[in-house]
CSV table of C-alpha atoms in Angstrom, one decimal:
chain,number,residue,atom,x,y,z
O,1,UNK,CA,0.0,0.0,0.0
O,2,UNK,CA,1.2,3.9,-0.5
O,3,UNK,CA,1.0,5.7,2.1
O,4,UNK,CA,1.8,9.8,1.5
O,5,UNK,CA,3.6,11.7,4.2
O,6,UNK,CA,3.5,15.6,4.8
O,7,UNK,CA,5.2,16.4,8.0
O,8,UNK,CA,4.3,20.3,8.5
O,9,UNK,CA,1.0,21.0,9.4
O,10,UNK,CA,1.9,24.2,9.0
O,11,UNK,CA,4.7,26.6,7.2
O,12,UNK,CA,4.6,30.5,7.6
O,13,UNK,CA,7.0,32.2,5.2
O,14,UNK,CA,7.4,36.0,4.4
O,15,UNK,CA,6.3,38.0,1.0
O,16,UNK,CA,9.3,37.2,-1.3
O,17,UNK,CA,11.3,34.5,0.3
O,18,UNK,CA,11.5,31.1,-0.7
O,19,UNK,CA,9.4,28.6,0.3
O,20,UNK,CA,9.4,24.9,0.4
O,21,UNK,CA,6.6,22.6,1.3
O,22,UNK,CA,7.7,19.0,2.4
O,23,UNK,CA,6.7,15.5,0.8
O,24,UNK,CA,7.6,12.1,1.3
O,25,UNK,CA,6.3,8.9,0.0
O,26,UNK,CA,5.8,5.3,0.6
O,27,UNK,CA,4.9,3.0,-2.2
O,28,UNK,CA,6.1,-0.4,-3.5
O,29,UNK,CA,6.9,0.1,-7.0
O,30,UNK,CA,7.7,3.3,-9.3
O,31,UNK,CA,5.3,6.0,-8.5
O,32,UNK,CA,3.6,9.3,-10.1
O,33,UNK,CA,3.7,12.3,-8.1
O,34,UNK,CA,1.4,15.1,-7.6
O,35,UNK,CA,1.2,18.6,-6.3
O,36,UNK,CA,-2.5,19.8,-5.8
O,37,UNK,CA,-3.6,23.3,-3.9
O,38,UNK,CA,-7.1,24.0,-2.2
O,39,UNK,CA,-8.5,27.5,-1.8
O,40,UNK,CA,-10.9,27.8,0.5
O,41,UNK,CA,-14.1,26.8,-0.2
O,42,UNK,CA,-13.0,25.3,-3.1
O,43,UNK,CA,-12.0,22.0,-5.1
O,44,UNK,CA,-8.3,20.9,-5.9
O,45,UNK,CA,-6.1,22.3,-9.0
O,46,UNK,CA,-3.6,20.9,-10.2
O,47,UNK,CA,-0.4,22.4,-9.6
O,48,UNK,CA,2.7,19.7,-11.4
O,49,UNK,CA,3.4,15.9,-12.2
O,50,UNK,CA,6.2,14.0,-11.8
O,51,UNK,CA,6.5,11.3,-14.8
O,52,UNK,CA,10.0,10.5,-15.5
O,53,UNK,CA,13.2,12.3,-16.5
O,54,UNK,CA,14.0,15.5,-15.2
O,55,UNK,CA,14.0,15.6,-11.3
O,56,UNK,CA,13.9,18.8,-10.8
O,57,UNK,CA,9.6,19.7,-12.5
O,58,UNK,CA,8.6,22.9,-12.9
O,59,UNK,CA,4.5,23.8,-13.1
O,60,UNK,CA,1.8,26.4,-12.2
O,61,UNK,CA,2.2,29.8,-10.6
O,62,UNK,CA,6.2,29.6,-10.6
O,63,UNK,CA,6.1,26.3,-8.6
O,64,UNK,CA,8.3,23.6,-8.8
O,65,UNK,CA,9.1,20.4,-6.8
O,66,UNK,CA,12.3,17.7,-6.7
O,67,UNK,CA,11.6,14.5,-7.0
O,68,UNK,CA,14.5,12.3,-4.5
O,69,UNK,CA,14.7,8.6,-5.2
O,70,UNK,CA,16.7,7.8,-2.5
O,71,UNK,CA,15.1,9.9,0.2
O,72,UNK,CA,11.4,9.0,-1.9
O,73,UNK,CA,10.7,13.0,-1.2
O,74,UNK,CA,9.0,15.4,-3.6
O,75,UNK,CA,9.5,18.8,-2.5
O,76,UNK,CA,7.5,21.8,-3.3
O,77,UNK,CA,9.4,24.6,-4.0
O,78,UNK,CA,9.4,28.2,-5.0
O,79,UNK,CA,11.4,31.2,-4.9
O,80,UNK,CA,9.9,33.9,-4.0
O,81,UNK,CA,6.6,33.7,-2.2
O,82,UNK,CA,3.4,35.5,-2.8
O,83,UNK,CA,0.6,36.2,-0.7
O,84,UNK,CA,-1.7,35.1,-2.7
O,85,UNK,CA,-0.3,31.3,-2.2
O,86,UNK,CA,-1.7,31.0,0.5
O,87,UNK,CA,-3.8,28.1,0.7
O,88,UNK,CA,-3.6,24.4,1.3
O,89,UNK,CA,-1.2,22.2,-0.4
O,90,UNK,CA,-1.6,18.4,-1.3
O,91,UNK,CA,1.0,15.8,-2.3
O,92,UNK,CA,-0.6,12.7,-3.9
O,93,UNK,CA,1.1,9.1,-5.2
O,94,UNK,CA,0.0,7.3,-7.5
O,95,UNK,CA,1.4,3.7,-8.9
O,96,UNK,CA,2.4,3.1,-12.3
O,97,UNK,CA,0.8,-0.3,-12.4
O,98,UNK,CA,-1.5,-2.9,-10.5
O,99,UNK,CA,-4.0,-2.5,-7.8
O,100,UNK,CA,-4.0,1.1,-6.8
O,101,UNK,CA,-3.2,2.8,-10.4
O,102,UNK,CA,-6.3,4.3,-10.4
O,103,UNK,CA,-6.6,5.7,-7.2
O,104,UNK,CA,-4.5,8.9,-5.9
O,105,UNK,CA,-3.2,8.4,-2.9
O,106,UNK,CA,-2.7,12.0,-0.7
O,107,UNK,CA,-0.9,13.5,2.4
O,108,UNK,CA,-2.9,15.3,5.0
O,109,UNK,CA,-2.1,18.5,4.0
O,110,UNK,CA,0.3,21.6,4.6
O,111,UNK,CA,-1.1,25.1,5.3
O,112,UNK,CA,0.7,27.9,3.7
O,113,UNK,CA,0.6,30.7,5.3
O,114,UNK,CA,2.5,34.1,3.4
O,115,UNK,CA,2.7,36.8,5.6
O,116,UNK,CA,2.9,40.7,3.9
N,1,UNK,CA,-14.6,24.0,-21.8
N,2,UNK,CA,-16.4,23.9,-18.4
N,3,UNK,CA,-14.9,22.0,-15.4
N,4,UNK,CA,-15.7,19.4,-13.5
N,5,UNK,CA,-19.4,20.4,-12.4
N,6,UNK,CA,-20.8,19.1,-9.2
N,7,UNK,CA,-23.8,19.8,-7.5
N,8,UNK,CA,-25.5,20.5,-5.0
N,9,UNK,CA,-22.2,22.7,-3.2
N,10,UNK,CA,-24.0,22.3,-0.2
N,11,UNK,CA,-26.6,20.1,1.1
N,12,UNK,CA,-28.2,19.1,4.8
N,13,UNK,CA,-29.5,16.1,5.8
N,14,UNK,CA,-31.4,14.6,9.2
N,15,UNK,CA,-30.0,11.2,10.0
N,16,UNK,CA,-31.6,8.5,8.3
N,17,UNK,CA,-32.0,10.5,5.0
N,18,UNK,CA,-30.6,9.9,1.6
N,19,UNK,CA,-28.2,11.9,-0.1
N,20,UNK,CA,-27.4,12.0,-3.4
N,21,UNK,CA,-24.5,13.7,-4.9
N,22,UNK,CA,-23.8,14.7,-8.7
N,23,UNK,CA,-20.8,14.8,-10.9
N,24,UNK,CA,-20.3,16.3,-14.7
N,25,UNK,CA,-17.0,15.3,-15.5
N,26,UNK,CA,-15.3,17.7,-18.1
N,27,UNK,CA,-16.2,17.3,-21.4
N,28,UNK,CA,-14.7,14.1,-23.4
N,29,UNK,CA,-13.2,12.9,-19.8
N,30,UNK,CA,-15.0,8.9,-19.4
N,31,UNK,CA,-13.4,8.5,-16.4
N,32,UNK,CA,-14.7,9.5,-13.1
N,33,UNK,CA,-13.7,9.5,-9.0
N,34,UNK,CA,-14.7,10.2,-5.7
N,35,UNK,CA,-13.1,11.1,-3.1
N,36,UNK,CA,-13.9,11.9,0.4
N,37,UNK,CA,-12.3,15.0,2.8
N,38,UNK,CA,-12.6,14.9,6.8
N,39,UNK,CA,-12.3,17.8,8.3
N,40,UNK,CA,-8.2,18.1,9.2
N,41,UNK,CA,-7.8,15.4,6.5
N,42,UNK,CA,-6.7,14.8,3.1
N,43,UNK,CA,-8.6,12.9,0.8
N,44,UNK,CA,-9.5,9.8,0.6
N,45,UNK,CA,-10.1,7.7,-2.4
N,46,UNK,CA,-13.5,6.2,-3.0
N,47,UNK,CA,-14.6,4.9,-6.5
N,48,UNK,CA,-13.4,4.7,-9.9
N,49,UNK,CA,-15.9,4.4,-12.2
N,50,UNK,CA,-16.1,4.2,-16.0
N,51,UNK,CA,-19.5,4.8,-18.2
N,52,UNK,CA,-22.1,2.3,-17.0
N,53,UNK,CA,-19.0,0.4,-14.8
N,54,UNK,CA,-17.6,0.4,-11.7
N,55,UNK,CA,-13.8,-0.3,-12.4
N,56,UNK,CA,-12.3,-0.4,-8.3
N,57,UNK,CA,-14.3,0.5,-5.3
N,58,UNK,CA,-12.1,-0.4,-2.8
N,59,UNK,CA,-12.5,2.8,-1.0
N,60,UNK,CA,-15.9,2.4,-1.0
N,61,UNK,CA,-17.8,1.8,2.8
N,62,UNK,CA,-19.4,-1.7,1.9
N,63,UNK,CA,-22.9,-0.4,3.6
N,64,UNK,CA,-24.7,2.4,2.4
N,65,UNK,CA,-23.1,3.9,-0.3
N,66,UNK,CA,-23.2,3.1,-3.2
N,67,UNK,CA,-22.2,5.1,-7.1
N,68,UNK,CA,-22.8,5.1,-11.2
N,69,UNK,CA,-21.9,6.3,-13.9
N,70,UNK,CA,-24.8,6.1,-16.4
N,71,UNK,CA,-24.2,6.3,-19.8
N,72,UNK,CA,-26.3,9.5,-20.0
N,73,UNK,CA,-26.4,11.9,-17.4
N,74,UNK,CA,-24.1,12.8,-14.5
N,75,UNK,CA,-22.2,10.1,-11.8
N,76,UNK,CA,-24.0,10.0,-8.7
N,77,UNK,CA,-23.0,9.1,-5.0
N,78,UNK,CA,-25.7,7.7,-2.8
N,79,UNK,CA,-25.7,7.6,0.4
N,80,UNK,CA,-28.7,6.0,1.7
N,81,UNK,CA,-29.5,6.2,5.8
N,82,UNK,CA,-26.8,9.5,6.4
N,83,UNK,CA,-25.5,9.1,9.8
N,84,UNK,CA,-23.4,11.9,11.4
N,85,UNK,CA,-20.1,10.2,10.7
N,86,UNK,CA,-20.8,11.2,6.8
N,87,UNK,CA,-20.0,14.8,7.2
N,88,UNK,CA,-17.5,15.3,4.9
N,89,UNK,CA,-16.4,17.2,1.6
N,90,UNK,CA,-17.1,14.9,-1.3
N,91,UNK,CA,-15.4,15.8,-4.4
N,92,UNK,CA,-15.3,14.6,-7.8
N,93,UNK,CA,-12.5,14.3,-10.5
N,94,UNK,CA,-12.4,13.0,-14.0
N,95,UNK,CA,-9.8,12.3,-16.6
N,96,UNK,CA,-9.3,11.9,-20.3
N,97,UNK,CA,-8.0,8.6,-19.3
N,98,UNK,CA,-7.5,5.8,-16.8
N,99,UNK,CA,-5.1,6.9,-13.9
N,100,UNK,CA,-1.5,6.9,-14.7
N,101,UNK,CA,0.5,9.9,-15.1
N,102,UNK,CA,-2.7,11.9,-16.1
N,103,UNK,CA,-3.8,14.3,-13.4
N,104,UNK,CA,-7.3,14.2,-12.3
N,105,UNK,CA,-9.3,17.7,-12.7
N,106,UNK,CA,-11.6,18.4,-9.5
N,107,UNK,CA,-14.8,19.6,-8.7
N,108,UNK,CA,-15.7,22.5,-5.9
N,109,UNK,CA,-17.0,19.6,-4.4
N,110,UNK,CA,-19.8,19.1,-2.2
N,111,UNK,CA,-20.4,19.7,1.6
N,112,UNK,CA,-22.7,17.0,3.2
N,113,UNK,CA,-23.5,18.2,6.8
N,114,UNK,CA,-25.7,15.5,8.8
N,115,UNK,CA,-27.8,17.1,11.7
């Protein structure tokens, strides 16, 4: 089973610094790798995918995340924060193959909070 | 192109009740999926469903609930007999095609509140 960890509940950052957002994984096999933010009130959108390749992917709103095999993290990052990011941020797995392919698997959640 | 539609955004039910929640995936997405939020929790999977199949509903409680996926019309999630444990954000996605490296486009989701 994959199991996604986010350990932050929580990361407070200041207008124009960098800001990273932590992810770790668990699965038993290759995986996909997903970076979601919720407004409030709202539903998820999509923020980057990691397939294959490249490492270091680069998506939505200037974000961009580093996928570590050996330490199975994926890393939100960006470099320099905007209040308007604010929001919750999800990390979600999915497998390649098999049981579970379909099915995104996510972390609890990490509140981003940019403060003017 | 509109997104992923679902309705109603909110909706209140008395225990015992039914409720019934809809889906319109994106146009030319077959492939549908429910999830569940608890408050202070990510989301959980729920079903995949196909038109007219249900493809992996592992997530799925084995009483109560129950989904489709016509092959007109929107995917529904029924929950029949709402009990307070139920209270949740429900959301929907779909995709142009099965799982995979394809990300799923969400819904606003709906907010079931049991009283």
């Amino acid at each position: 089973a994959q199991s996604v960890a986010q350990p932050e509940d929580q990361v407070n950052v200041a207008e124009g610094n960098p800001l990273t957002v932590k992810c770790t994984y668990s699965v038993s096999g290759n995986p996909y790798l997903f970076w979601y933010v919720q407004y409030p009130n709202r539903g998820l959108q999509f923020l980057l995918k990691y397939i294959t390749g490249d490492n270091l992917v680069k998506g939505s709103y200037g974000f961009e995340a580093e996928f570590n095999k050996s330490q199975t993290s994926f890393h939100l990052k960006k470099p320099s924060a905007l209040v308007s990011d604010s929001a919750l941020y999800f990390c979600a797995v999915r497998l390649l193959s098999g049981a579970g392919s379909y099915q995104l698997t996510f972390g609890k959640g990490t509140k981003l909070s940019v403060i003017p | 192109n509109a997104g992923v539609m679902q309705n109603p955004r909110h909706l209140v039910r008395r225990r015992g009740q039914e409720a019934r929640l809809r889906c319109s995936p994106m146009k030319g997405h077959s492939h549908v999926y429910w999830y569940r939020q608890l408050p202070e929790e990510g989301l959980k999977f729920m079903v995949y469903l196909q038109k007219e199949n249900i493809i992996d509903e592992s997530g799925m409680p084995k009483e109560r609930f129950s989904a489709e996926f016509p092959k007109e019309g929107p995917s529904i999630l029924r929950i029949q007999q709402v009990v307070r444990g139920d209270s949740a954000a429900y959301f929907c996605a779909s995709s142009p095609s099965p799982g995979g490296h394809t990300e799923a486009f969400f819904g606003q989701g709906t907010r079931l509140t049991v009283v």
